[in-house]
Amino acid sequence: MSRKLGSEIRNDSIGWAGIHGSSHARLNGMLWFLVAILGSAAYGLDYFVDKVFVSKYVKDPWTYYLWWGIYWFEACALLVIMYPAASAFNFWASLAGGVQAIAATLYLRAILREEVSRVAPFLYLSPLFSLVFSLLFLDESIATTALLGILILVAGAFLMGSREPWKLSLSAGAKLAILNAVMIGFYSVALKLSTNVRGRLDVMFWTWLTYGIVVFVVAHRHLPTLVTEFRHMPRRVKAVLAGMVFVLVAASASLIYAYSLADPPLVAAVSASSPLFVFLFTLAAGTLAPRLLKEDVGARNMVSKLVGAMMIVLGVFLIS
């Protein structure tokens, strides 16, 4: 009787351990997705804040570009203060930061040639190029369901990122935006390689530092304009700019962590869902604080954005 009871207890223990182990594995398998969604939402908040506050006072796109460089220098300083050991050199992380900064330069040149609504949608093609570079450099394979989710999500982000998607054309600005997407695709793979070599904190430090250095090398001539615009900003806008450092750090750190856990095309696709969060923040602001944001998107464009939002949700579901 005692042997039988002991056997049952052991079997129950093994059963509970198996259930606990499988649930723990599922949680770890979903961790990259949850962190990537957090990063995408944080970037969506940054884009929304820029749209509402910063764009009214920062008129020169190159000045805006410099602000990003300042953000990342501040982020490096915060990281060194909190984790002094996070400074071991990482070649792939430095390459990723440099590529990301050059990609941002291409985007600026694109919007200087044409309206943002005509070039921004092409930025969301980056997960497709991330998939190509992953096959070339990482020899990774993606499940058919996840691949379908990537394609649907990219199409949804393309719809949501454009004001009139039916009027888009492959113009000079669009070509620059596509080249930006190619470089961001490579950036995602470089981040994955960097996390395979060093710890995540080292990756963050060298990615942010190299980004900031490249920004100031490219746009240092616009520093006087930045200083002038900053002097004329209201205090509340200056406070918002200071606070956005923490939002951007959370966004970038979340995605770097996600890249260390999952295949680059999957993380890149989830991060491309940021237009959905911008849309949600815009709707919330228009409902709760109509004076803060007045935007008439039009019935036809609203339908396009809603369809894009549903495609993003479906794509995210398939990827997860």
PDB file of C-alpha atoms in Angstrom:
ATOM      1  CA  MET A   1       0.000   0.000   0.000  1.00  0.00           C
ATOM      2  CA  SER A   2       2.770   2.411   0.952  1.00  0.00           C
ATOM      3  CA  ARG A   3       4.734   1.545  -2.211  1.00  0.00           C
ATOM      4  CA  LYS A   4       1.658   2.158  -4.355  1.00  0.00           C
ATOM      5  CA  LEU A   5       0.972   5.464  -2.611  1.00  0.00           C
ATOM      6  CA  GLY A   6       4.612   6.508  -2.999  1.00  0.00           C
ATOM      7  CA  SER A   7       4.528   5.626  -6.702  1.00  0.00           C
ATOM      8  CA  GLU A   8       1.381   7.698  -7.204  1.00  0.00           C
ATOM      9  CA  ILE A   9       2.950  10.662  -5.415  1.00  0.00           C
ATOM     10  CA  ARG A  10       6.069  10.404  -7.599  1.00  0.00           C
ATOM     11  CA  ASN A  11       3.972  10.165 -10.752  1.00  0.00           C
ATOM     12  CA  ASP A  12       1.939  13.189  -9.676  1.00  0.00           C
ATOM     13  CA  SER A  13       5.150  15.078  -8.963  1.00  0.00           C
ATOM     14  CA  ILE A  14       6.550  14.195 -12.361  1.00  0.00           C
ATOM     15  CA  GLY A  15       3.254  15.234 -13.959  1.00  0.00           C
ATOM     16  CA  TRP A  16       3.204  18.592 -12.200  1.00  0.00           C
ATOM     17  CA  ALA A  17       6.868  19.138 -13.043  1.00  0.00           C
ATOM     18  CA  GLY A  18       6.117  18.420 -16.694  1.00  0.00           C
ATOM     19  CA  ILE A  19       3.208  20.846 -16.712  1.00  0.00           C
ATOM     20  CA  HIS A  20       5.281  23.509 -14.956  1.00  0.00           C
ATOM     21  CA  GLY A  21       8.203  22.930 -17.324  1.00  0.00           C
ATOM     22  CA  SER A  22       6.064  23.146 -20.441  1.00  0.00           C
ATOM     23  CA  SER A  23       4.332  26.329 -19.234  1.00  0.00           C
ATOM     24  CA  HIS A  24       7.733  27.834 -18.381  1.00  0.00           C
ATOM     25  CA  ALA A  25       9.003  26.959 -21.861  1.00  0.00           C
ATOM     26  CA  ARG A  26       5.932  28.541 -23.445  1.00  0.00           C
ATOM     27  CA  LEU A  27       6.490  31.686 -21.364  1.00  0.00           C
ATOM     28  CA  ASN A  28      10.131  31.861 -22.494  1.00  0.00           C
ATOM     29  CA  GLY A  29       8.995  31.298 -26.071  1.00  0.00           C
ATOM     30  CA  MET A  30       6.613  34.250 -25.795  1.00  0.00           C
ATOM     31  CA  LEU A  31       9.039  36.527 -23.977  1.00  0.00           C
ATOM     32  CA  TRP A  32      10.651  37.844 -27.164  1.00  0.00           C
ATOM     33  CA  PHE A  33       7.206  38.665 -28.540  1.00  0.00           C
ATOM     34  CA  LEU A  34       6.058  40.530 -25.428  1.00  0.00           C
ATOM     35  CA  VAL A  35       9.310  42.512 -25.259  1.00  0.00           C
ATOM     36  CA  ALA A  36       9.162  43.327 -28.995  1.00  0.00           C
ATOM     37  CA  ILE A  37       5.561  44.557 -28.667  1.00  0.00           C
ATOM     38  CA  LEU A  38       6.648  46.755 -25.749  1.00  0.00           C
ATOM     39  CA  GLY A  39       9.438  48.211 -27.884  1.00  0.00           C
ATOM     40  CA  SER A  40       7.070  48.821 -30.793  1.00  0.00           C
ATOM     41  CA  ALA A  41       4.572  50.565 -28.505  1.00  0.00           C
ATOM     42  CA  ALA A  42       7.342  52.756 -27.057  1.00  0.00           C
ATOM     43  CA  TYR A  43       8.470  53.792 -30.542  1.00  0.00           C
ATOM     44  CA  GLY A  44       4.834  54.463 -31.415  1.00  0.00           C
ATOM     45  CA  LEU A  45       4.586  56.767 -28.388  1.00  0.00           C
ATOM     46  CA  ASP A  46       7.759  58.555 -29.477  1.00  0.00           C
ATOM     47  CA  TYR A  47       6.411  59.122 -33.005  1.00  0.00           C
ATOM     48  CA  PHE A  48       3.125  60.381 -31.579  1.00  0.00           C
ATOM     49  CA  VAL A  49       4.816  62.819 -29.173  1.00  0.00           C
ATOM     50  CA  ASP A  50       7.017  64.087 -31.993  1.00  0.00           C
ATOM     51  CA  LYS A  51       3.904  64.613 -34.115  1.00  0.00           C
ATOM     52  CA  VAL A  52       2.031  66.524 -31.404  1.00  0.00           C
ATOM     53  CA  PHE A  53       4.766  68.516 -29.674  1.00  0.00           C
ATOM     54  CA  VAL A  54       8.201  68.438 -31.231  1.00  0.00           C
ATOM     55  CA  SER A  55       7.311  68.939 -34.908  1.00  0.00           C
ATOM     56  CA  LYS A  56       5.732  72.316 -34.052  1.00  0.00           C
ATOM     57  CA  TYR A  57       9.050  73.685 -32.804  1.00  0.00           C
ATOM     58  CA  VAL A  58      11.686  71.659 -34.691  1.00  0.00           C
ATOM     59  CA  LYS A  59      11.304  72.736 -38.305  1.00  0.00           C
ATOM     60  CA  ASP A  60      14.650  71.668 -39.737  1.00  0.00           C
ATOM     61  CA  PRO A  61      14.762  67.866 -40.335  1.00  0.00           C
ATOM     62  CA  TRP A  62      18.509  67.848 -39.737  1.00  0.00           C
ATOM     63  CA  THR A  63      17.946  69.428 -36.333  1.00  0.00           C
ATOM     64  CA  TYR A  64      15.525  66.627 -35.534  1.00  0.00           C
ATOM     65  CA  TYR A  65      18.207  64.167 -36.657  1.00  0.00           C
ATOM     66  CA  LEU A  66      20.667  65.787 -34.234  1.00  0.00           C
ATOM     67  CA  TRP A  67      18.189  65.415 -31.400  1.00  0.00           C
ATOM     68  CA  TRP A  68      18.306  61.651 -31.926  1.00  0.00           C
ATOM     69  CA  GLY A  69      22.082  61.761 -31.635  1.00  0.00           C
ATOM     70  CA  ILE A  70      21.800  63.668 -28.355  1.00  0.00           C
ATOM     71  CA  TYR A  71      19.243  61.136 -27.120  1.00  0.00           C
ATOM     72  CA  TRP A  72      21.636  58.247 -27.681  1.00  0.00           C
ATOM     73  CA  PHE A  73      24.601  60.009 -26.066  1.00  0.00           C
ATOM     74  CA  GLU A  74      22.405  60.600 -23.018  1.00  0.00           C
ATOM     75  CA  ALA A  75      21.337  56.959 -23.111  1.00  0.00           C
ATOM     76  CA  CYS A  76      25.000  55.856 -23.133  1.00  0.00           C
ATOM     77  CA  ALA A  77      25.697  58.096 -20.148  1.00  0.00           C
ATOM     78  CA  LEU A  78      22.747  56.615 -18.247  1.00  0.00           C
ATOM     79  CA  LEU A  79      23.888  53.090 -19.071  1.00  0.00           C
ATOM     80  CA  VAL A  80      27.464  53.707 -17.913  1.00  0.00           C
ATOM     81  CA  ILE A  81      26.234  55.276 -14.667  1.00  0.00           C
ATOM     82  CA  MET A  82      23.926  52.333 -13.948  1.00  0.00           C
ATOM     83  CA  TYR A  83      26.208  49.579 -15.290  1.00  0.00           C
ATOM     84  CA  PRO A  84      29.858  50.763 -15.425  1.00  0.00           C
ATOM     85  CA  ALA A  85      31.010  47.418 -16.874  1.00  0.00           C
ATOM     86  CA  ALA A  86      28.831  47.751 -20.001  1.00  0.00           C
ATOM     87  CA  SER A  87      31.576  48.984 -22.304  1.00  0.00           C
ATOM     88  CA  ALA A  88      33.398  45.950 -23.793  1.00  0.00           C
ATOM     89  CA  PHE A  89      33.822  46.665 -27.515  1.00  0.00           C
ATOM     90  CA  ASN A  90      31.395  44.903 -29.831  1.00  0.00           C
ATOM     91  CA  PHE A  91      32.090  45.136 -33.563  1.00  0.00           C
ATOM     92  CA  TRP A  92      28.652  43.967 -34.719  1.00  0.00           C
ATOM     93  CA  ALA A  93      26.871  46.332 -32.339  1.00  0.00           C
ATOM     94  CA  SER A  94      28.968  49.264 -33.592  1.00  0.00           C
ATOM     95  CA  LEU A  95      28.221  48.261 -37.171  1.00  0.00           C
ATOM     96  CA  ALA A  96      24.504  48.042 -36.350  1.00  0.00           C
ATOM     97  CA  GLY A  97      24.503  51.516 -34.801  1.00  0.00           C
ATOM     98  CA  GLY A  98      26.353  53.016 -37.751  1.00  0.00           C
ATOM     99  CA  VAL A  99      24.049  51.360 -40.287  1.00  0.00           C
ATOM    100  CA  GLN A 100      20.973  52.543 -38.376  1.00  0.00           C
ATOM    101  CA  ALA A 101      22.261  56.135 -38.343  1.00  0.00           C
ATOM    102  CA  ILE A 102      23.005  56.073 -42.084  1.00  0.00           C
ATOM    103  CA  ALA A 103      19.537  54.624 -42.701  1.00  0.00           C
ATOM    104  CA  ALA A 104      18.059  57.555 -40.784  1.00  0.00           C
ATOM    105  CA  THR A 105      20.079  59.909 -43.013  1.00  0.00           C
ATOM    106  CA  LEU A 106      18.554  58.300 -46.107  1.00  0.00           C
ATOM    107  CA  TYR A 107      15.083  58.749 -44.636  1.00  0.00           C
ATOM    108  CA  LEU A 108      15.747  62.447 -43.993  1.00  0.00           C
ATOM    109  CA  ARG A 109      16.939  62.930 -47.557  1.00  0.00           C
ATOM    110  CA  ALA A 110      13.802  61.157 -48.747  1.00  0.00           C
ATOM    111  CA  ILE A 111      11.390  63.410 -46.832  1.00  0.00           C
ATOM    112  CA  LEU A 112      13.314  66.498 -47.945  1.00  0.00           C
ATOM    113  CA  ARG A 113      12.466  65.509 -51.525  1.00  0.00           C
ATOM    114  CA  GLU A 114       8.838  64.482 -51.031  1.00  0.00           C
ATOM    115  CA  GLU A 115       5.972  64.438 -48.518  1.00  0.00           C
ATOM    116  CA  VAL A 116       6.382  62.078 -45.570  1.00  0.00           C
ATOM    117  CA  SER A 117       3.136  60.249 -46.434  1.00  0.00           C
ATOM    118  CA  ARG A 118       4.586  59.286 -49.830  1.00  0.00           C
ATOM    119  CA  VAL A 119       7.829  57.770 -48.527  1.00  0.00           C
ATOM    120  CA  ALA A 120       7.072  56.515 -44.984  1.00  0.00           C
ATOM    121  CA  PRO A 121       5.155  53.364 -46.078  1.00  0.00           C
ATOM    122  CA  PHE A 122       8.243  51.981 -47.810  1.00  0.00           C
ATOM    123  CA  LEU A 123      10.110  51.992 -44.476  1.00  0.00           C
ATOM    124  CA  TYR A 124       7.938  49.100 -43.309  1.00  0.00           C
ATOM    125  CA  LEU A 125       9.399  46.784 -45.935  1.00  0.00           C
ATOM    126  CA  SER A 126      12.421  46.220 -43.658  1.00  0.00           C
ATOM    127  CA  PRO A 127      11.200  42.846 -42.255  1.00  0.00           C
ATOM    128  CA  LEU A 128      11.316  41.408 -45.783  1.00  0.00           C
ATOM    129  CA  PHE A 129      14.949  42.446 -46.166  1.00  0.00           C
ATOM    130  CA  SER A 130      15.652  41.185 -42.651  1.00  0.00           C
ATOM    131  CA  LEU A 131      14.371  37.806 -43.827  1.00  0.00           C
ATOM    132  CA  VAL A 132      16.735  37.850 -46.825  1.00  0.00           C
ATOM    133  CA  PHE A 133      19.778  38.815 -44.725  1.00  0.00           C
ATOM    134  CA  SER A 134      18.886  36.188 -42.102  1.00  0.00           C
ATOM    135  CA  LEU A 135      18.920  33.497 -44.764  1.00  0.00           C
ATOM    136  CA  LEU A 136      22.294  34.758 -46.035  1.00  0.00           C
ATOM    137  CA  PHE A 137      24.145  35.363 -42.752  1.00  0.00           C
ATOM    138  CA  LEU A 138      22.381  33.234 -40.145  1.00  0.00           C
ATOM    139  CA  ASP A 139      21.147  30.283 -42.212  1.00  0.00           C
ATOM    140  CA  GLU A 140      17.820  30.433 -40.374  1.00  0.00           C
ATOM    141  CA  SER A 141      14.484  29.032 -41.472  1.00  0.00           C
ATOM    142  CA  ILE A 142      11.094  30.587 -40.741  1.00  0.00           C
ATOM    143  CA  ALA A 143       7.891  28.613 -40.266  1.00  0.00           C
ATOM    144  CA  THR A 144       5.324  29.021 -43.037  1.00  0.00           C
ATOM    145  CA  THR A 145       2.750  30.490 -40.641  1.00  0.00           C
ATOM    146  CA  ALA A 146       5.234  33.049 -39.327  1.00  0.00           C
ATOM    147  CA  LEU A 147       6.282  33.938 -42.882  1.00  0.00           C
ATOM    148  CA  LEU A 148       2.646  34.534 -43.807  1.00  0.00           C
ATOM    149  CA  GLY A 149       2.273  36.685 -40.680  1.00  0.00           C
ATOM    150  CA  ILE A 150       5.303  38.777 -41.684  1.00  0.00           C
ATOM    151  CA  LEU A 151       3.853  39.430 -45.146  1.00  0.00           C
ATOM    152  CA  ILE A 152       0.415  40.366 -43.777  1.00  0.00           C
ATOM    153  CA  LEU A 153       1.887  42.601 -41.070  1.00  0.00           C
ATOM    154  CA  VAL A 154       4.149  44.415 -43.551  1.00  0.00           C
ATOM    155  CA  ALA A 155       1.183  44.998 -45.871  1.00  0.00           C
ATOM    156  CA  GLY A 156      -0.867  46.342 -42.946  1.00  0.00           C
ATOM    157  CA  ALA A 157       1.924  48.657 -41.797  1.00  0.00           C
ATOM    158  CA  PHE A 158       2.301  49.833 -45.405  1.00  0.00           C
ATOM    159  CA  LEU A 159      -1.391  50.782 -45.455  1.00  0.00           C
ATOM    160  CA  MET A 160      -1.336  52.486 -42.067  1.00  0.00           C
ATOM    161  CA  GLY A 161       1.866  54.394 -42.750  1.00  0.00           C
ATOM    162  CA  SER A 162       0.526  56.182 -45.824  1.00  0.00           C
ATOM    163  CA  ARG A 163      -2.108  58.873 -46.121  1.00  0.00           C
ATOM    164  CA  GLU A 164      -3.222  57.866 -49.629  1.00  0.00           C
ATOM    165  CA  PRO A 165      -1.707  54.453 -50.433  1.00  0.00           C
ATOM    166  CA  TRP A 166      -3.506  54.297 -53.785  1.00  0.00           C
ATOM    167  CA  LYS A 167      -1.436  57.288 -55.010  1.00  0.00           C
ATOM    168  CA  LEU A 168       2.033  55.954 -54.147  1.00  0.00           C
ATOM    169  CA  SER A 169       4.696  55.693 -56.842  1.00  0.00           C
ATOM    170  CA  LEU A 170       8.301  54.531 -57.052  1.00  0.00           C
ATOM    171  CA  SER A 171       9.766  58.041 -57.006  1.00  0.00           C
ATOM    172  CA  ALA A 172      13.286  59.165 -56.050  1.00  0.00           C
ATOM    173  CA  GLY A 173      12.178  59.674 -52.442  1.00  0.00           C
ATOM    174  CA  ALA A 174      10.538  56.241 -52.380  1.00  0.00           C
ATOM    175  CA  LYS A 175      13.751  54.634 -53.625  1.00  0.00           C
ATOM    176  CA  LEU A 176      15.686  56.258 -50.777  1.00  0.00           C
ATOM    177  CA  ALA A 177      13.083  54.951 -48.327  1.00  0.00           C
ATOM    178  CA  ILE A 178      13.431  51.437 -49.778  1.00  0.00           C
ATOM    179  CA  LEU A 179      17.214  51.686 -49.385  1.00  0.00           C
ATOM    180  CA  ASN A 180      16.540  52.697 -45.773  1.00  0.00           C
ATOM    181  CA  ALA A 181      14.464  49.526 -45.361  1.00  0.00           C
ATOM    182  CA  VAL A 182      17.313  47.434 -46.808  1.00  0.00           C
ATOM    183  CA  MET A 183      19.761  48.894 -44.293  1.00  0.00           C
ATOM    184  CA  ILE A 184      17.372  48.402 -41.371  1.00  0.00           C
ATOM    185  CA  GLY A 185      16.990  44.789 -42.484  1.00  0.00           C
ATOM    186  CA  PHE A 186      20.762  44.380 -42.262  1.00  0.00           C
ATOM    187  CA  TYR A 187      20.772  46.270 -38.942  1.00  0.00           C
ATOM    188  CA  SER A 188      18.435  43.653 -37.438  1.00  0.00           C
ATOM    189  CA  VAL A 189      20.776  40.811 -38.434  1.00  0.00           C
ATOM    190  CA  ALA A 190      23.838  42.694 -37.155  1.00  0.00           C
ATOM    191  CA  LEU A 191      22.087  43.102 -33.795  1.00  0.00           C
ATOM    192  CA  LYS A 192      21.422  39.368 -33.680  1.00  0.00           C
ATOM    193  CA  LEU A 193      25.096  38.631 -34.419  1.00  0.00           C
ATOM    194  CA  SER A 194      26.187  41.169 -31.784  1.00  0.00           C
ATOM    195  CA  THR A 195      24.107  39.517 -29.060  1.00  0.00           C
ATOM    196  CA  ASN A 196      25.695  36.172 -29.970  1.00  0.00           C
ATOM    197  CA  VAL A 197      29.142  37.628 -29.207  1.00  0.00           C
ATOM    198  CA  ARG A 198      28.616  39.907 -26.195  1.00  0.00           C
ATOM    199  CA  GLY A 199      26.107  40.672 -23.471  1.00  0.00           C
ATOM    200  CA  ARG A 200      23.056  42.808 -24.173  1.00  0.00           C
ATOM    201  CA  LEU A 201      24.345  45.798 -22.198  1.00  0.00           C
ATOM    202  CA  ASP A 202      27.498  45.942 -24.320  1.00  0.00           C
ATOM    203  CA  VAL A 203      25.329  45.760 -27.434  1.00  0.00           C
ATOM    204  CA  MET A 204      23.166  48.649 -26.236  1.00  0.00           C
ATOM    205  CA  PHE A 205      26.163  50.817 -25.347  1.00  0.00           C
ATOM    206  CA  TRP A 206      28.025  50.414 -28.640  1.00  0.00           C
ATOM    207  CA  THR A 207      24.908  50.597 -30.799  1.00  0.00           C
ATOM    208  CA  TRP A 208      23.808  53.869 -29.191  1.00  0.00           C
ATOM    209  CA  LEU A 209      27.319  55.368 -29.069  1.00  0.00           C
ATOM    210  CA  THR A 210      28.088  54.656 -32.726  1.00  0.00           C
ATOM    211  CA  TYR A 211      24.686  55.995 -33.769  1.00  0.00           C
ATOM    212  CA  GLY A 212      25.338  59.258 -31.933  1.00  0.00           C
ATOM    213  CA  ILE A 213      28.831  59.640 -33.377  1.00  0.00           C
ATOM    214  CA  VAL A 214      27.654  59.094 -36.959  1.00  0.00           C
ATOM    215  CA  VAL A 215      24.804  61.582 -36.462  1.00  0.00           C
ATOM    216  CA  PHE A 216      27.142  64.349 -35.328  1.00  0.00           C
ATOM    217  CA  VAL A 217      29.657  63.617 -38.074  1.00  0.00           C
ATOM    218  CA  VAL A 218      26.923  63.886 -40.708  1.00  0.00           C
ATOM    219  CA  ALA A 219      24.908  66.815 -39.299  1.00  0.00           C
ATOM    220  CA  HIS A 220      27.289  68.859 -37.110  1.00  0.00           C
ATOM    221  CA  ARG A 221      26.829  71.913 -39.354  1.00  0.00           C
ATOM    222  CA  HIS A 222      23.232  72.181 -38.172  1.00  0.00           C
ATOM    223  CA  LEU A 223      24.134  72.535 -34.476  1.00  0.00           C
ATOM    224  CA  PRO A 224      23.602  76.358 -34.465  1.00  0.00           C
ATOM    225  CA  THR A 225      20.056  75.822 -35.758  1.00  0.00           C
ATOM    226  CA  LEU A 226      19.424  73.268 -33.020  1.00  0.00           C
ATOM    227  CA  VAL A 227      20.607  75.700 -30.338  1.00  0.00           C
ATOM    228  CA  THR A 228      18.412  78.496 -31.721  1.00  0.00           C
ATOM    229  CA  GLU A 229      15.302  76.295 -31.906  1.00  0.00           C
ATOM    230  CA  PHE A 230      15.930  74.954 -28.403  1.00  0.00           C
ATOM    231  CA  ARG A 231      16.097  78.485 -26.954  1.00  0.00           C
ATOM    232  CA  HIS A 232      12.684  79.339 -28.389  1.00  0.00           C
ATOM    233  CA  MET A 233      10.972  76.177 -27.144  1.00  0.00           C
ATOM    234  CA  PRO A 234       8.472  76.426 -24.260  1.00  0.00           C
ATOM    235  CA  ARG A 235       9.571  74.749 -21.056  1.00  0.00           C
ATOM    236  CA  ARG A 236       6.956  72.030 -21.365  1.00  0.00           C
ATOM    237  CA  VAL A 237       8.346  70.999 -24.760  1.00  0.00           C
ATOM    238  CA  LYS A 238      11.877  70.925 -23.313  1.00  0.00           C
ATOM    239  CA  ALA A 239      10.558  68.702 -20.514  1.00  0.00           C
ATOM    240  CA  VAL A 240       8.948  66.408 -23.085  1.00  0.00           C
ATOM    241  CA  LEU A 241      12.235  66.172 -24.991  1.00  0.00           C
ATOM    242  CA  ALA A 242      14.058  65.244 -21.783  1.00  0.00           C
ATOM    243  CA  GLY A 243      11.459  62.629 -20.885  1.00  0.00           C
ATOM    244  CA  MET A 244      11.538  61.013 -24.322  1.00  0.00           C
ATOM    245  CA  VAL A 245      15.089  59.831 -23.646  1.00  0.00           C
ATOM    246  CA  PHE A 246      13.684  57.228 -21.260  1.00  0.00           C
ATOM    247  CA  VAL A 247      10.997  56.185 -23.759  1.00  0.00           C
ATOM    248  CA  LEU A 248      13.577  55.697 -26.511  1.00  0.00           C
ATOM    249  CA  VAL A 249      15.899  53.796 -24.181  1.00  0.00           C
ATOM    250  CA  ALA A 250      13.022  51.479 -23.253  1.00  0.00           C
ATOM    251  CA  ALA A 251      12.118  51.010 -26.917  1.00  0.00           C
ATOM    252  CA  SER A 252      15.631  50.284 -28.148  1.00  0.00           C
ATOM    253  CA  ALA A 253      16.584  48.117 -25.158  1.00  0.00           C
ATOM    254  CA  SER A 254      13.389  46.071 -25.559  1.00  0.00           C
ATOM    255  CA  LEU A 255      14.056  45.363 -29.225  1.00  0.00           C
ATOM    256  CA  ILE A 256      17.722  44.524 -28.624  1.00  0.00           C
ATOM    257  CA  TYR A 257      16.613  42.064 -25.950  1.00  0.00           C
ATOM    258  CA  ALA A 258      14.022  40.603 -28.334  1.00  0.00           C
ATOM    259  CA  TYR A 259      16.624  40.200 -31.109  1.00  0.00           C
ATOM    260  CA  SER A 260      18.789  38.209 -28.709  1.00  0.00           C
ATOM    261  CA  LEU A 261      15.927  35.750 -28.158  1.00  0.00           C
ATOM    262  CA  ALA A 262      14.294  35.295 -31.565  1.00  0.00           C
ATOM    263  CA  ASP A 263      14.919  35.324 -35.307  1.00  0.00           C
ATOM    264  CA  PRO A 264      15.508  38.859 -36.703  1.00  0.00           C
ATOM    265  CA  PRO A 265      12.649  38.752 -39.283  1.00  0.00           C
ATOM    266  CA  LEU A 266      10.110  37.953 -36.557  1.00  0.00           C
ATOM    267  CA  VAL A 267      11.288  40.767 -34.276  1.00  0.00           C
ATOM    268  CA  ALA A 268      11.572  43.197 -37.191  1.00  0.00           C
ATOM    269  CA  ALA A 269       8.011  42.370 -38.240  1.00  0.00           C
ATOM    270  CA  VAL A 270       6.604  42.911 -34.745  1.00  0.00           C
ATOM    271  CA  SER A 271       8.524  46.192 -34.415  1.00  0.00           C
ATOM    272  CA  ALA A 272       6.909  47.299 -37.689  1.00  0.00           C
ATOM    273  CA  SER A 273       3.560  47.344 -35.882  1.00  0.00           C
ATOM    274  CA  SER A 274       4.360  50.817 -34.464  1.00  0.00           C
ATOM    275  CA  PRO A 275       1.898  52.541 -36.892  1.00  0.00           C
ATOM    276  CA  LEU A 276      -0.890  50.688 -35.085  1.00  0.00           C
ATOM    277  CA  PHE A 277       0.148  52.249 -31.769  1.00  0.00           C
ATOM    278  CA  VAL A 278       0.520  55.697 -33.357  1.00  0.00           C
ATOM    279  CA  PHE A 279      -3.012  55.275 -34.689  1.00  0.00           C
ATOM    280  CA  LEU A 280      -4.333  54.242 -31.255  1.00  0.00           C
ATOM    281  CA  PHE A 281      -2.575  57.149 -29.510  1.00  0.00           C
ATOM    282  CA  THR A 282      -3.959  59.540 -32.128  1.00  0.00           C
ATOM    283  CA  LEU A 283      -7.503  58.238 -31.666  1.00  0.00           C
ATOM    284  CA  ALA A 284      -7.194  58.510 -27.887  1.00  0.00           C
ATOM    285  CA  ALA A 285      -5.852  62.078 -28.106  1.00  0.00           C
ATOM    286  CA  GLY A 286      -8.552  63.090 -30.565  1.00  0.00           C
ATOM    287  CA  THR A 287     -11.227  61.733 -28.202  1.00  0.00           C
ATOM    288  CA  LEU A 288      -9.859  62.802 -24.815  1.00  0.00           C
ATOM    289  CA  ALA A 289      -8.023  65.995 -25.759  1.00  0.00           C
ATOM    290  CA  PRO A 290      -9.328  67.307 -29.100  1.00  0.00           C
ATOM    291  CA  ARG A 291      -7.478  70.616 -28.617  1.00  0.00           C
ATOM    292  CA  LEU A 292      -4.198  68.743 -28.444  1.00  0.00           C
ATOM    293  CA  LEU A 293      -4.530  67.152 -31.852  1.00  0.00           C
ATOM    294  CA  LYS A 294      -6.802  68.164 -34.685  1.00  0.00           C
ATOM    295  CA  GLU A 295      -6.544  65.805 -37.604  1.00  0.00           C
ATOM    296  CA  ASP A 296      -9.110  65.070 -40.280  1.00  0.00           C
ATOM    297  CA  VAL A 297      -8.007  61.869 -41.961  1.00  0.00           C
ATOM    298  CA  GLY A 298     -11.059  61.522 -44.205  1.00  0.00           C
ATOM    299  CA  ALA A 299     -13.472  58.592 -44.481  1.00  0.00           C
ATOM    300  CA  ARG A 300     -11.589  56.799 -47.263  1.00  0.00           C
ATOM    301  CA  ASN A 301      -8.249  57.095 -45.495  1.00  0.00           C
ATOM    302  CA  MET A 302      -9.826  55.978 -42.196  1.00  0.00           C
ATOM    303  CA  VAL A 303     -11.072  52.787 -43.865  1.00  0.00           C
ATOM    304  CA  SER A 304      -7.561  52.188 -45.210  1.00  0.00           C
ATOM    305  CA  LYS A 305      -6.070  52.613 -41.730  1.00  0.00           C
ATOM    306  CA  LEU A 306      -8.643  50.333 -40.109  1.00  0.00           C
ATOM    307  CA  VAL A 307      -7.955  47.622 -42.688  1.00  0.00           C
ATOM    308  CA  GLY A 308      -4.231  48.082 -42.083  1.00  0.00           C
ATOM    309  CA  ALA A 309      -4.763  47.823 -38.323  1.00  0.00           C
ATOM    310  CA  MET A 310      -6.667  44.551 -38.693  1.00  0.00           C
ATOM    311  CA  MET A 311      -3.915  43.183 -40.941  1.00  0.00           C
ATOM    312  CA  ILE A 312      -1.268  44.110 -38.373  1.00  0.00           C
ATOM    313  CA  VAL A 313      -3.223  42.366 -35.601  1.00  0.00           C
ATOM    314  CA  LEU A 314      -3.640  39.261 -37.778  1.00  0.00           C
ATOM    315  CA  GLY A 315       0.040  39.300 -38.725  1.00  0.00           C
ATOM    316  CA  VAL A 316       1.119  39.637 -35.096  1.00  0.00           C
ATOM    317  CA  PHE A 317      -1.189  36.751 -34.143  1.00  0.00           C
ATOM    318  CA  LEU A 318       0.329  34.477 -36.789  1.00  0.00           C
ATOM    319  CA  ILE A 319       3.875  35.398 -35.819  1.00  0.00           C
ATOM    320  CA  SER A 320       3.278  34.847 -32.120  1.00  0.00           C
TER     321      SER A 320
END
